[in-house]
Short mmCIF file of N, CA, C and O in Angstrom, two decimals:
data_model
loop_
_atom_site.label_atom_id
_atom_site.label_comp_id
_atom_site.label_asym_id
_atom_site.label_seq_id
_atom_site.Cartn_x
_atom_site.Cartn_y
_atom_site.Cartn_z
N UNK A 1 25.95 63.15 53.41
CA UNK A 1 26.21 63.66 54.74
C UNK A 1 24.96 63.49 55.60
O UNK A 1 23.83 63.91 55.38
N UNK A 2 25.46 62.72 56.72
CA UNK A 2 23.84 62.55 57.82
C UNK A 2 24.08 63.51 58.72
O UNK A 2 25.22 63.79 59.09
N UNK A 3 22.72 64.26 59.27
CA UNK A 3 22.99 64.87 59.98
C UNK A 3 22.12 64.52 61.32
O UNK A 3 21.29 63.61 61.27
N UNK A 4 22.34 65.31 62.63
CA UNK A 4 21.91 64.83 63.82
C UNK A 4 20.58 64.77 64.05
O UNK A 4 20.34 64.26 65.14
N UNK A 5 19.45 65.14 63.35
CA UNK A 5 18.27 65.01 62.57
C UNK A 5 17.95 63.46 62.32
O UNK A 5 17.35 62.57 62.92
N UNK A 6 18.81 63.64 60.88
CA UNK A 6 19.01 62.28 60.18
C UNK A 6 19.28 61.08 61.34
O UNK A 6 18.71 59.99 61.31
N UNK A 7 19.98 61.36 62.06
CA UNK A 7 20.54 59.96 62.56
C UNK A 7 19.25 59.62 63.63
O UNK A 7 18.74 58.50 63.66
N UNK A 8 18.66 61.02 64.72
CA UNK A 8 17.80 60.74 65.15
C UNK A 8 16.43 60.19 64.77
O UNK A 8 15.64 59.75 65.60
N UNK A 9 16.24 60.25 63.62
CA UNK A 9 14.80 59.94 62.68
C UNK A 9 15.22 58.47 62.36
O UNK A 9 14.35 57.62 62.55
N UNK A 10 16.41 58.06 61.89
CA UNK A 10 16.89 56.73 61.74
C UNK A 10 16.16 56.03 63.16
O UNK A 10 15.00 55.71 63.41
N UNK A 11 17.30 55.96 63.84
CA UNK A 11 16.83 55.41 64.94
C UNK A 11 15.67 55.32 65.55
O UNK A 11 15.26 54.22 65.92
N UNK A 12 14.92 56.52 65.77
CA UNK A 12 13.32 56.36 65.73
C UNK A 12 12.56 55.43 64.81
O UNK A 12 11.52 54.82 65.08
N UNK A 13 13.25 55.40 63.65
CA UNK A 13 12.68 54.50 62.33
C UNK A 13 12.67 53.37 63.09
O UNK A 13 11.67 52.89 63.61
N UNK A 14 13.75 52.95 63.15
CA UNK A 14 14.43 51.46 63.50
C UNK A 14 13.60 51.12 64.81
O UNK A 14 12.82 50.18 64.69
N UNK A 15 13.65 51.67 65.88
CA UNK A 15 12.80 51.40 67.07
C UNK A 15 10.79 51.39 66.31
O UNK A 15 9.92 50.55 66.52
N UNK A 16 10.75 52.20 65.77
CA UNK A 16 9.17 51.81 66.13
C UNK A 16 8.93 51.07 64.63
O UNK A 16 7.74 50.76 64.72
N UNK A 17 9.36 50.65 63.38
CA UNK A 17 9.34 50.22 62.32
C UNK A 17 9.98 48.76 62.11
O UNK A 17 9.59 47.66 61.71
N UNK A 18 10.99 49.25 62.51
CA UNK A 18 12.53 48.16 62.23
C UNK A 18 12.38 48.13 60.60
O UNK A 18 12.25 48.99 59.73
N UNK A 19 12.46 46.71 60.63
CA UNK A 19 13.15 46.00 58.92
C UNK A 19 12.07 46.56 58.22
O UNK A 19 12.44 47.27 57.28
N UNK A 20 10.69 46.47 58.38
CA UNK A 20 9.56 47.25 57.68
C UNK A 20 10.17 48.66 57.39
O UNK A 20 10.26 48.99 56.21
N UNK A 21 10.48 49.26 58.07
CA UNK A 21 10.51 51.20 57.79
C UNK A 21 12.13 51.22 56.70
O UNK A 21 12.40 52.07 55.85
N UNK A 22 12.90 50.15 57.04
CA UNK A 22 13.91 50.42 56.33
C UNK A 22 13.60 49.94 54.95
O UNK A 22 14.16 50.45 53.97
N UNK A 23 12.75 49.00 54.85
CA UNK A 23 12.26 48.39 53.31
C UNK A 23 11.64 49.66 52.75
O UNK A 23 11.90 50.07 51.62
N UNK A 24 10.77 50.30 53.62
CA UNK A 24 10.14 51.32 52.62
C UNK A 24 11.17 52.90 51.93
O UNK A 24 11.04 53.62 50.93
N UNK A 25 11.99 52.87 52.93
CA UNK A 25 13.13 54.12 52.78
C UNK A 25 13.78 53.32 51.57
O UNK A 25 13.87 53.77 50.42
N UNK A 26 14.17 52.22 51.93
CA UNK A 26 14.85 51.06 50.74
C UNK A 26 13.83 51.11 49.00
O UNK A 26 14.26 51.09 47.85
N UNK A 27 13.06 51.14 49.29
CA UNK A 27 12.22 51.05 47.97
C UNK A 27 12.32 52.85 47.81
O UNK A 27 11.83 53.28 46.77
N UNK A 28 12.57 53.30 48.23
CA UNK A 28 12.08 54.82 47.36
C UNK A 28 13.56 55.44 47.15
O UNK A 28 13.59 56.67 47.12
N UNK A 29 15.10 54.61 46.95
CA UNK A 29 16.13 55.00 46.80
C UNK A 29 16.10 54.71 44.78
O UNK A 29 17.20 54.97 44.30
N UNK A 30 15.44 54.42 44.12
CA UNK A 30 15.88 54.40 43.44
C UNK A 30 14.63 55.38 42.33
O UNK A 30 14.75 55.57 41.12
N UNK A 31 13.86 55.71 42.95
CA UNK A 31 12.99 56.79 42.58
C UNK A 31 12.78 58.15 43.33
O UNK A 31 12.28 59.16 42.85
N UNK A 32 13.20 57.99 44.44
CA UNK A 32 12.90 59.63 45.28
C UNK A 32 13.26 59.91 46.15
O UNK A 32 12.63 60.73 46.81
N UNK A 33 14.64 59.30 46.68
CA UNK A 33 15.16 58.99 47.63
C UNK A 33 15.30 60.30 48.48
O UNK A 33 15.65 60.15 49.64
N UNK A 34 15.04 61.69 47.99
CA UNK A 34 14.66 62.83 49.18
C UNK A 34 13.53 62.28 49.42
O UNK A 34 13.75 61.73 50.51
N UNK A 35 12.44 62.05 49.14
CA UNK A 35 10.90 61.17 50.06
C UNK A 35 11.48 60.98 51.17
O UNK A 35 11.17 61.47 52.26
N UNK A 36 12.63 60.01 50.86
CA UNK A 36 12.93 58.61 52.03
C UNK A 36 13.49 59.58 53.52
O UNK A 36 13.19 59.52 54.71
N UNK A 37 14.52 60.52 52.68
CA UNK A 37 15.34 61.02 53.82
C UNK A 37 14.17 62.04 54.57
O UNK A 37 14.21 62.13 55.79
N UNK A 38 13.05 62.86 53.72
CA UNK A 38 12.01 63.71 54.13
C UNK A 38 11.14 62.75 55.51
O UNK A 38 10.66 63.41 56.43
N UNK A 39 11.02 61.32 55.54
CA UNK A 39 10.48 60.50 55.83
C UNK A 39 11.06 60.51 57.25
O UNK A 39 10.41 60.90 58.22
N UNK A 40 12.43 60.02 57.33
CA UNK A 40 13.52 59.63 58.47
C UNK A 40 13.49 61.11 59.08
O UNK A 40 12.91 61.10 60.17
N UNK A 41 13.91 62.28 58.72
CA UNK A 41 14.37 63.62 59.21
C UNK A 41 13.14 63.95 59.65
O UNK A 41 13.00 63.84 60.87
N UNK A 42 11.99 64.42 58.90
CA UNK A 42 10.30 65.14 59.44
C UNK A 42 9.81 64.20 60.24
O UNK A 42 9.78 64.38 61.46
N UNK A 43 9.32 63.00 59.63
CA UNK A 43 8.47 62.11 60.51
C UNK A 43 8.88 61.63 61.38
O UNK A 43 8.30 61.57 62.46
N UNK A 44 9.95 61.19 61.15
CA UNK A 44 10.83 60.57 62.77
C UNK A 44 11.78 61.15 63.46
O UNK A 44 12.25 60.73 64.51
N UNK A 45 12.19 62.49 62.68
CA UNK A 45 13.42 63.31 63.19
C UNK A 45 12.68 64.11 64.18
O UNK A 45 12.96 64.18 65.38
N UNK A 46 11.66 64.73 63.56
CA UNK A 46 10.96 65.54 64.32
C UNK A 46 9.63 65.23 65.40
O UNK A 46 9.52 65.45 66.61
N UNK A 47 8.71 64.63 64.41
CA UNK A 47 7.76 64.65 65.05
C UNK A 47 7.41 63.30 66.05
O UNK A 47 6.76 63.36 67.09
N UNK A 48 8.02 62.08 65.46
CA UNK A 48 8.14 60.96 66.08
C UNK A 48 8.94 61.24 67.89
O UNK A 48 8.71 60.59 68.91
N UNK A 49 9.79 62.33 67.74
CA UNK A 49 10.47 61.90 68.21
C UNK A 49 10.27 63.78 69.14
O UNK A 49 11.04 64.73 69.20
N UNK A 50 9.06 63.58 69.60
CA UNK A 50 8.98 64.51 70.13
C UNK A 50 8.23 64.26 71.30
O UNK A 50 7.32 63.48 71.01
N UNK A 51 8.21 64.66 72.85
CA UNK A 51 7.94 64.58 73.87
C UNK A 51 6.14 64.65 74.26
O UNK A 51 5.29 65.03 73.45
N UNK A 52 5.98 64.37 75.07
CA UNK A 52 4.52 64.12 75.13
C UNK A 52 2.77 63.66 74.61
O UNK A 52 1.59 63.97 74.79
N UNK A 53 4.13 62.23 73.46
CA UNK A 53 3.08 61.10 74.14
C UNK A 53 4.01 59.82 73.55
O UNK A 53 4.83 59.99 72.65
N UNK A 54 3.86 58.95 73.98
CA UNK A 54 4.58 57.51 73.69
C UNK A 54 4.28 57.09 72.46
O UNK A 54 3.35 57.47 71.74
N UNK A 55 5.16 56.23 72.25
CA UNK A 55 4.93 55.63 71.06
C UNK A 55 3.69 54.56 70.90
O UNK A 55 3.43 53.89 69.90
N UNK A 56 3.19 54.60 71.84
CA UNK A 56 1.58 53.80 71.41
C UNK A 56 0.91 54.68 71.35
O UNK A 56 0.04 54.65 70.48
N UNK A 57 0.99 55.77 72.19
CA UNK A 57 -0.44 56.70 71.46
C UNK A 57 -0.03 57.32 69.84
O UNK A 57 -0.94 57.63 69.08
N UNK A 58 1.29 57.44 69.46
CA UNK A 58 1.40 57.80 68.26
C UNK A 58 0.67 56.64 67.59
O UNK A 58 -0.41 56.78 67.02
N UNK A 59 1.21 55.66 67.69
CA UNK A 59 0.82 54.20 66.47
C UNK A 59 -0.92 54.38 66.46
O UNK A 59 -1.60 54.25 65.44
N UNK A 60 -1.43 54.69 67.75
CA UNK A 60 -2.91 54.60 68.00
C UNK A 60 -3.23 55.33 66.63
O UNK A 60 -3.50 54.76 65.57
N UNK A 61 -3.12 57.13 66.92
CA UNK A 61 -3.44 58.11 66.13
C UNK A 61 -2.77 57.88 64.63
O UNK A 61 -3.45 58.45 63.78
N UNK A 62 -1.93 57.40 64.23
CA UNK A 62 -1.63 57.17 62.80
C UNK A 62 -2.70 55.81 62.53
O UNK A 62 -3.72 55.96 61.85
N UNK A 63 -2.53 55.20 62.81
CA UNK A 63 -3.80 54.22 62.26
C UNK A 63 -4.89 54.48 62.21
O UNK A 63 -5.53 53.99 61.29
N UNK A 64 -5.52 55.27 63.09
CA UNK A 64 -6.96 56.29 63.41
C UNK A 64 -6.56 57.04 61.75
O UNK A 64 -7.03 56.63 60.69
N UNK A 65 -5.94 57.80 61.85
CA UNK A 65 -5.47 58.78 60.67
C UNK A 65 -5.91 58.21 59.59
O UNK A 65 -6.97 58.52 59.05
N UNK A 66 -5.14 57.32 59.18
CA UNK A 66 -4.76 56.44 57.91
C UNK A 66 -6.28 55.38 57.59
O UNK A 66 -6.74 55.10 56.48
N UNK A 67 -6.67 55.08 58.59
CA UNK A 67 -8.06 54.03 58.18
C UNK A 67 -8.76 55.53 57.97
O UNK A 67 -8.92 55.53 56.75
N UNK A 68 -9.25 56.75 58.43
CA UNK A 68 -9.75 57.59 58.16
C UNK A 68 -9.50 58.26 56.86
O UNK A 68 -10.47 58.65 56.22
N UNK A 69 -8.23 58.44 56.37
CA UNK A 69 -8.37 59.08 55.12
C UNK A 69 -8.42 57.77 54.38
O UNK A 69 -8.15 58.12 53.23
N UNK A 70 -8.59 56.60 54.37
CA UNK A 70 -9.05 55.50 53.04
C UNK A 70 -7.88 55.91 52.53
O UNK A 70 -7.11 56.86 52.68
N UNK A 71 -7.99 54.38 51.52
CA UNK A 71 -6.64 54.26 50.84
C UNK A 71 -4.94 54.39 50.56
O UNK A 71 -4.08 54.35 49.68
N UNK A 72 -5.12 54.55 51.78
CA UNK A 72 -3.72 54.21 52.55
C UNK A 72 -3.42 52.69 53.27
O UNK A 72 -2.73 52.39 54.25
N UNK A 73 -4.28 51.82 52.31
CA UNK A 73 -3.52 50.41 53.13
C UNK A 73 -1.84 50.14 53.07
O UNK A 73 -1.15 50.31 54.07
N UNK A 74 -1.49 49.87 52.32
CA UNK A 74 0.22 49.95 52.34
C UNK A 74 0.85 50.24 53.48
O UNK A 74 1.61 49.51 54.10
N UNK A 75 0.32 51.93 53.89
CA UNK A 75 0.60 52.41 54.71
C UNK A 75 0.52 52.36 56.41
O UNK A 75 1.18 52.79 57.35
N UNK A 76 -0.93 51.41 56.17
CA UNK A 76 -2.11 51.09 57.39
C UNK A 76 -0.93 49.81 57.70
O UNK A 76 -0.40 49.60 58.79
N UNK A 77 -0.74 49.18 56.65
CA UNK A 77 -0.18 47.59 57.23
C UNK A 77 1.55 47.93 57.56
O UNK A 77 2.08 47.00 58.17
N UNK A 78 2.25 48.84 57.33
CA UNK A 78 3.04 49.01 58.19
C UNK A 78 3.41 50.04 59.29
O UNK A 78 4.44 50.12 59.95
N UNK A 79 2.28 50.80 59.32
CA UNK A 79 1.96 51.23 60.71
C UNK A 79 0.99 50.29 61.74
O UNK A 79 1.06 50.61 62.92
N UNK A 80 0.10 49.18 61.40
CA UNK A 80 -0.40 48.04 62.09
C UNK A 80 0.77 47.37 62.78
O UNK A 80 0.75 47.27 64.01
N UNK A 81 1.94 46.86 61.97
CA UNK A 81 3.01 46.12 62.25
C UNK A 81 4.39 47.22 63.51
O UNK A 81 5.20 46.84 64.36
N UNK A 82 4.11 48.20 63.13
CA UNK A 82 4.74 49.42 64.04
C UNK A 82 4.15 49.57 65.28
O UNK A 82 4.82 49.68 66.31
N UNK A 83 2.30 49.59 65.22
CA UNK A 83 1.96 48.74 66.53
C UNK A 83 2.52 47.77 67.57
O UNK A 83 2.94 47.97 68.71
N UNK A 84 2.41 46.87 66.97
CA UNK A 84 2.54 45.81 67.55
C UNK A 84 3.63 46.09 67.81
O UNK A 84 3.79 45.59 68.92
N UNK A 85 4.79 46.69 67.44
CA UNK A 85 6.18 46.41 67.81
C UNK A 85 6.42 47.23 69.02
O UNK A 85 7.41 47.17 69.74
N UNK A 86 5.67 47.79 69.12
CA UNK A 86 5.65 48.96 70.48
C UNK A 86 5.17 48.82 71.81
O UNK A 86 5.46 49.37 72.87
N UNK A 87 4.12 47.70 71.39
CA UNK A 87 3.48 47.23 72.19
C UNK A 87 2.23 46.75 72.18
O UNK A 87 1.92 45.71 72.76
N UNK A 88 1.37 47.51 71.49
CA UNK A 88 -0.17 47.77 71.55
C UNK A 88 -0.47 45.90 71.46
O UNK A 88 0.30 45.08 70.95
N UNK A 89 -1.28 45.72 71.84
CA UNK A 89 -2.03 43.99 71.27
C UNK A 89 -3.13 44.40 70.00
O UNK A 89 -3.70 45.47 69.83
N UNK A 90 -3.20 43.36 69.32
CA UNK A 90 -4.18 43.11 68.44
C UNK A 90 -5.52 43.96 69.10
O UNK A 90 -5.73 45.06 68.59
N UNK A 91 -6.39 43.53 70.15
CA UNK A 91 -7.33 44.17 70.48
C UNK A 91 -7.28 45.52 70.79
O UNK A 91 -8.29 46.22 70.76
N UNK A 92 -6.27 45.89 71.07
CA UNK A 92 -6.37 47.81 71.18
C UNK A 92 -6.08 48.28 69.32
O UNK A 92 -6.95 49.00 68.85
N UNK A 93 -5.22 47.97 68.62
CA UNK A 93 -5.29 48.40 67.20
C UNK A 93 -6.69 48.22 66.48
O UNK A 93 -7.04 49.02 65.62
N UNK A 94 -7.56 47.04 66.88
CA UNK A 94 -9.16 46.67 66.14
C UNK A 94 -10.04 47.72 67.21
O UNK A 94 -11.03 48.42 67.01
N UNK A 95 -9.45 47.54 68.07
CA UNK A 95 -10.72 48.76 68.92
C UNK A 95 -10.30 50.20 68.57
O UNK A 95 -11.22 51.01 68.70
N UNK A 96 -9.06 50.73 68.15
CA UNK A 96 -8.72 52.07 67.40
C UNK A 96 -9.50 51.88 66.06
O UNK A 96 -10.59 52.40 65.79
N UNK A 97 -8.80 51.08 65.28
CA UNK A 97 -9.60 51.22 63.93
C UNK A 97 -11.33 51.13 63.80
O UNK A 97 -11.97 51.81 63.00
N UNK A 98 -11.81 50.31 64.59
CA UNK A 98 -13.41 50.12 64.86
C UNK A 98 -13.69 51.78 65.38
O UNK A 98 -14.46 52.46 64.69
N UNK A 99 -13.09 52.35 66.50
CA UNK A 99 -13.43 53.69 67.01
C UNK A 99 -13.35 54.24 65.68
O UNK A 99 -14.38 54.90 65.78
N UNK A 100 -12.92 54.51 64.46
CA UNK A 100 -13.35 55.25 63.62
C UNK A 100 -14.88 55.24 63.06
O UNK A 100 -15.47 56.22 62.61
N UNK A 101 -15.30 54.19 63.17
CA UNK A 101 -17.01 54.17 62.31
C UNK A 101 -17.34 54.74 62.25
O UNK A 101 -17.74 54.91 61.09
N UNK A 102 -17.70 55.87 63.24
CA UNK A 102 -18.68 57.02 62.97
C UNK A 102 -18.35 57.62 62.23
O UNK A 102 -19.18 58.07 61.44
N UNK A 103 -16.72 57.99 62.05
CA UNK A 103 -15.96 59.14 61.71
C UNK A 103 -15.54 58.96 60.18
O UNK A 103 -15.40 59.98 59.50
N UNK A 104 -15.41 58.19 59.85
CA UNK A 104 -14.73 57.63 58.75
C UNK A 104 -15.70 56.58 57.93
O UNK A 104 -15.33 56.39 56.77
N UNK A 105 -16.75 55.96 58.29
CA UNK A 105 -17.50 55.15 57.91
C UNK A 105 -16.83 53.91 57.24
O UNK A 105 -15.71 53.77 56.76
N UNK A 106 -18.31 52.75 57.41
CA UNK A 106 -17.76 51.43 57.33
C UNK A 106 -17.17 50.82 56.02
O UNK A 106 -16.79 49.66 56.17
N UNK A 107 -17.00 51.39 54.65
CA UNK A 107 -15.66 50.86 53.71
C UNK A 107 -14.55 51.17 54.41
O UNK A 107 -13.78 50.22 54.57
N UNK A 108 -14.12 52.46 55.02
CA UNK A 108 -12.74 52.62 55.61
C UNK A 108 -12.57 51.78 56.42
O UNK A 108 -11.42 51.34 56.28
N UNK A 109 -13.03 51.34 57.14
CA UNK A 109 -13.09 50.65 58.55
C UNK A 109 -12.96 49.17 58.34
O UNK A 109 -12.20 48.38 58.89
N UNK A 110 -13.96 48.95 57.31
CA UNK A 110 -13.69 47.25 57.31
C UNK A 110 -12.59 46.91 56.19
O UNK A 110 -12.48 45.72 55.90
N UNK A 111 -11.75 47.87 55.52
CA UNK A 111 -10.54 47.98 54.53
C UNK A 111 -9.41 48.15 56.23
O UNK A 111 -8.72 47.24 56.69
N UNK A 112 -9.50 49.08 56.63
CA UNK A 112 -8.40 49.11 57.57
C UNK A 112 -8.59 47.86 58.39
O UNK A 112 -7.50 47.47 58.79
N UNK A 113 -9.53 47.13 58.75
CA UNK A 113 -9.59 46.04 59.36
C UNK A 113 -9.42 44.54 58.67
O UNK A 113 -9.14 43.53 59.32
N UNK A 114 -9.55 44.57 57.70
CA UNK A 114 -8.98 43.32 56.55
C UNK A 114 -7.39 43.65 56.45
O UNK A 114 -6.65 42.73 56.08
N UNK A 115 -6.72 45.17 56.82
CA UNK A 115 -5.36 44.94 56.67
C UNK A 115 -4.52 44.22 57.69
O UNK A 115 -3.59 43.43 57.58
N UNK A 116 -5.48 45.04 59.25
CA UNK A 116 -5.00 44.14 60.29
C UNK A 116 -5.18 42.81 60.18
O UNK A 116 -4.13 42.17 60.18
N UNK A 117 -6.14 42.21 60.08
CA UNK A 117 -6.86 41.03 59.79
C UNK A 117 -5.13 40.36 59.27
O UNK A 117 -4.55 39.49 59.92
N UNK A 118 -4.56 41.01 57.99
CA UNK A 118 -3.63 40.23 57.48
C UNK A 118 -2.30 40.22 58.15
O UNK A 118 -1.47 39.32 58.33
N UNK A 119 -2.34 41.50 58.45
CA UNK A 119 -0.49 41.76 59.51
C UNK A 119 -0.47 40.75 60.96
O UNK A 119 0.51 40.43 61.63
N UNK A 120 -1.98 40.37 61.17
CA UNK A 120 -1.75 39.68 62.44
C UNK A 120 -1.59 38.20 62.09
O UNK A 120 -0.84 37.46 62.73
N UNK A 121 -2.55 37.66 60.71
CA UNK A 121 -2.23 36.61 60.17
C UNK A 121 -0.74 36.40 59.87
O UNK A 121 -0.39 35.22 59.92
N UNK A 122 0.15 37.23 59.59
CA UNK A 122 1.50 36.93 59.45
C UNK A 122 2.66 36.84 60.08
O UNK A 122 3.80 36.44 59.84
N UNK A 123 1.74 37.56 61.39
CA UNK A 123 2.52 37.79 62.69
C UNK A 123 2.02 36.30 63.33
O UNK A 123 2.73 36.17 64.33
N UNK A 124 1.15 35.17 63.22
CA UNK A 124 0.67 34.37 64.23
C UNK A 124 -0.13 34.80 65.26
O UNK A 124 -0.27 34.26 66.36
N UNK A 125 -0.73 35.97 64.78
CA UNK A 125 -1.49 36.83 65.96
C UNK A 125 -3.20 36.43 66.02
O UNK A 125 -3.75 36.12 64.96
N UNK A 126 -3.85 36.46 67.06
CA UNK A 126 -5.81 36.46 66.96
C UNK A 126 -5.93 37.32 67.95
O UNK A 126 -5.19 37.47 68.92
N UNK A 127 -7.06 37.97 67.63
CA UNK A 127 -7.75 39.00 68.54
C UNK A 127 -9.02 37.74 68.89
O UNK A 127 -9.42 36.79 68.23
N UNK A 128 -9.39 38.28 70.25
CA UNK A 128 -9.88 37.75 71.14
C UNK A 128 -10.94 38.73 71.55
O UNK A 128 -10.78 39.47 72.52
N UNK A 129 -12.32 38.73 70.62
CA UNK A 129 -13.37 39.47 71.04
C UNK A 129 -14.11 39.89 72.11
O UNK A 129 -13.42 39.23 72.88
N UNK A 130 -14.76 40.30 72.70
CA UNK A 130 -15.30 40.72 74.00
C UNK A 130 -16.55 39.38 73.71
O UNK A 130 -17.54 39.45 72.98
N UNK A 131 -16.05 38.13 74.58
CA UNK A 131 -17.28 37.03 74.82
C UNK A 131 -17.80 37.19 76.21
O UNK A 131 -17.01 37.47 77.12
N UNK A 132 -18.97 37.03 76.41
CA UNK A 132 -19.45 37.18 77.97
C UNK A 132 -19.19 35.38 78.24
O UNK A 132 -19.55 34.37 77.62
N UNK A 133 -18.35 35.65 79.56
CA UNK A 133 -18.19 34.12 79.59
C UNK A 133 -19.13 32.82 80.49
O UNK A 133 -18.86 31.70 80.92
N UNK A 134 -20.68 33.99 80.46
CA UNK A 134 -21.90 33.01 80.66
C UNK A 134 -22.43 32.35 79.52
O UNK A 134 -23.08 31.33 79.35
N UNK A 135 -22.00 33.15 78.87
CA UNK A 135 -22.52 32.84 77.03
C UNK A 135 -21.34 31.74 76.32
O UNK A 135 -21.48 31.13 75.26
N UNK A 136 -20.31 31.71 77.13
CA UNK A 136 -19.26 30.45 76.38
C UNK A 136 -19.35 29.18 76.30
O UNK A 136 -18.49 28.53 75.72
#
């Protein structure tokens, strides 16, 4: 039985995840499949899908999050890819994850940045560094 929760956390899934968020709900049906529905109903039923701030400042702050607590790549590379689907460009996700250094220090940082590094490689994506264009 889905409920109006459920269906709203779906759809939130589907908009800021797509085929990524359903693979991961998809992989945890045959080991924990309350995870999956805890996942769709809390994270996207509720909190995703709650008023005052867009879905790029969410993607911002979960990647901030996630390169900060380390060892969450899995997690980093399909919230990187949830980025992009929202909007953000390559250079605002490397300038979020870089804004952690201080905070999180540089293994987290250059691990969360080797993940982007790869989600954009698969996307056909390049970030485009800050060149001074007297210096080009």
């Amino acid at each position: 039985m889905t409920t109006e929760r459920y269906e709203r956390g779906w759809e939130k899934l589907m908009e800021v995840d797509g085929s990524g968020g359903a693979k991961v709900i998809e992989s945890l049906q045959d080991i924990s499949p309350d995870l999956g529905q805890f996942v769709i109903e809390f994270a996207f039923g509720d909190i995703y899908s709650r008023e005052g701030l867009d879905l790029k400042q969410r993607q911002l702050i979960t990647i901030s999050s996630l390169t900060t607590l380390g060892g969450c790549e899995p997690q980093l590379t399909v919230h990187i890819n949830a980025a992009l689907n929202v909007g953000l460009s390559p250079k605002e996700i490397v300038e979020a994850i870089l804004h952690c250094t201080p905070y999180a220090g540089f293994p987290r940082v250059l691990n969360a940045t080797f993940a982007a590094k790869e989600v954009f490689k698969e996307r056909g994506l390049t970030v485009h560094p800050n060149i001074d264009p007297q210096e080009a």
